[in-house]
């Protein structure tokens, strides 16, 4: 099984850890049994682990899904998730049997995904800003072009109207004076 099976007392002391412990976490089994689990858990994650164990003891119900970092013998840390079930033996004594799985690759992938999402959100926000700016510039240019066309039409139309008006005036004068056209 690619997991660590363990038995833990209500006070947090390991009564048993499977032979996978040294392979997965690096500590020899005889240096773990009889030790408090908190010695092997990343300090920031101890409160959550305490609550997880306390809730199981108080409720008498199995629980799963605790995620925490375990300190490897080489000083690095690995992410684990645990499930613990209370088990009553033939004498009526309850022991707490747990199974821990290494989820470091999952947590690494989640972190990489979170970072990629942040980068994507930044890129999208930047593109939206650029698009808004380009749209405003295009609108401004369009309005400016419409004004320029309006001025050109106004200026040329006015000149043509004035020219037509003078031609009409000359024609009227010619007709009034009886001149031949």
XYZ file of C-alpha atoms in Angstrom, residues 7-143:
137
model
C -2.367 3.888 15.392
C -2.520 7.026 17.493
C -3.500 7.481 21.129
C -5.892 10.254 22.218
C -2.896 12.245 23.504
C -1.322 12.186 20.019
C 1.315 9.525 20.680
C 1.977 7.005 17.927
C 1.382 3.421 19.102
C 2.192 1.989 15.675
C 3.390 3.160 12.263
C 3.671 0.931 9.214
C 6.896 0.029 7.459
C 6.175 2.667 4.770
C 7.027 5.456 7.211
C 10.818 5.289 6.640
C 10.384 5.096 2.853
C 7.919 8.015 2.744
C 9.112 10.251 5.581
C 12.635 9.001 6.281
C 12.503 8.379 10.046
C 13.117 4.825 11.316
C 9.947 3.246 12.758
C 11.559 2.755 16.206
C 12.208 6.524 16.368
C 8.527 7.270 15.680
C 6.559 4.817 17.829
C 6.035 6.328 21.268
C 6.553 9.866 19.921
C 3.945 12.620 19.718
C 2.686 13.209 16.167
C 3.253 16.959 16.591
C 6.999 16.343 16.412
C 6.590 15.355 12.754
C 3.993 17.920 11.637
C 4.846 21.349 10.266
C 4.265 23.794 13.181
C 1.645 25.898 11.346
C -0.412 22.758 10.681
C -0.401 21.401 14.266
C -3.550 23.300 15.398
C -5.583 21.867 12.520
C -4.318 18.355 13.247
C -5.129 18.779 16.951
C -8.684 19.802 16.070
C -9.031 16.914 13.616
C -7.988 14.325 16.245
C -10.060 15.979 19.006
C -13.181 15.975 16.818
C -12.789 12.260 16.123
C -12.277 11.449 19.792
C -15.259 13.604 20.840
C -17.641 12.310 18.169
C -16.482 8.713 18.011
C -16.987 8.962 14.249
C -14.405 8.393 11.513
C -13.173 11.423 9.633
C -11.083 11.991 6.560
C -9.583 14.850 4.616
C -7.147 16.439 7.045
C -4.372 18.021 4.988
C -1.089 18.918 6.628
C 2.643 19.016 6.029
C 4.929 16.373 7.471
C 8.573 17.140 8.185
C 10.788 14.626 6.391
C 13.940 13.328 8.088
C 16.012 15.407 5.610
C 14.261 18.622 6.754
C 12.033 19.004 3.707
C 8.293 18.665 4.010
C 5.683 16.587 2.252
C 1.936 17.166 2.083
C -0.243 14.398 3.518
C -3.921 13.758 3.956
C -5.229 11.504 6.705
C -8.296 9.522 7.603
C -8.772 8.268 11.151
C -11.328 5.780 12.415
C -12.014 4.917 16.031
C -11.754 1.140 16.479
C -13.042 -0.624 19.585
C -11.118 -3.768 20.519
C -12.488 -6.896 22.215
C -11.905 -5.353 25.661
C -13.956 -2.242 24.830
C -10.904 0.016 24.528
C -10.955 2.455 21.615
C -7.866 2.952 19.503
C -7.572 5.345 16.593
C -6.355 3.878 13.329
C -5.234 6.230 10.612
C -4.183 6.087 7.004
C -2.002 8.847 5.584
C -1.403 9.425 1.874
C 1.260 11.628 0.332
C -0.466 14.348 -1.706
C 2.607 16.484 -2.389
C 2.256 16.169 -6.176
C -1.405 17.205 -5.958
C -0.605 20.207 -3.743
C 2.260 21.201 -6.062
C -0.063 20.993 -9.068
C -2.717 23.016 -7.206
C -0.153 25.704 -6.368
C 1.074 25.813 -9.957
C -2.531 26.086 -11.130
C -3.193 28.903 -8.631
C -0.120 30.795 -9.891
C -1.131 30.213 -13.525
C -4.659 31.461 -12.729
C -3.268 34.610 -11.125
C -1.090 35.210 -14.196
C -4.061 34.589 -16.471
C -6.254 36.984 -14.476
C -3.525 39.628 -14.711
C -3.184 39.077 -18.463
C -6.953 39.247 -18.967
C -7.181 42.417 -16.858
C -4.329 43.975 -18.851
C -5.944 42.984 -22.159
C -9.285 44.395 -21.015
C -7.565 47.666 -20.110
C -5.796 47.733 -23.479
C -9.073 46.934 -25.260
C -10.899 49.716 -23.412
C -8.113 52.148 -24.250
C -8.082 51.079 -27.921
C -11.891 51.317 -28.088
C -11.824 54.837 -26.622
C -9.072 55.835 -29.048
C -11.074 54.390 -31.961
C -14.218 56.231 -30.815
C -12.263 59.451 -30.452
C -10.718 58.994 -33.905
C -14.134 58.184 -35.368
C -15.673 61.300 -33.799
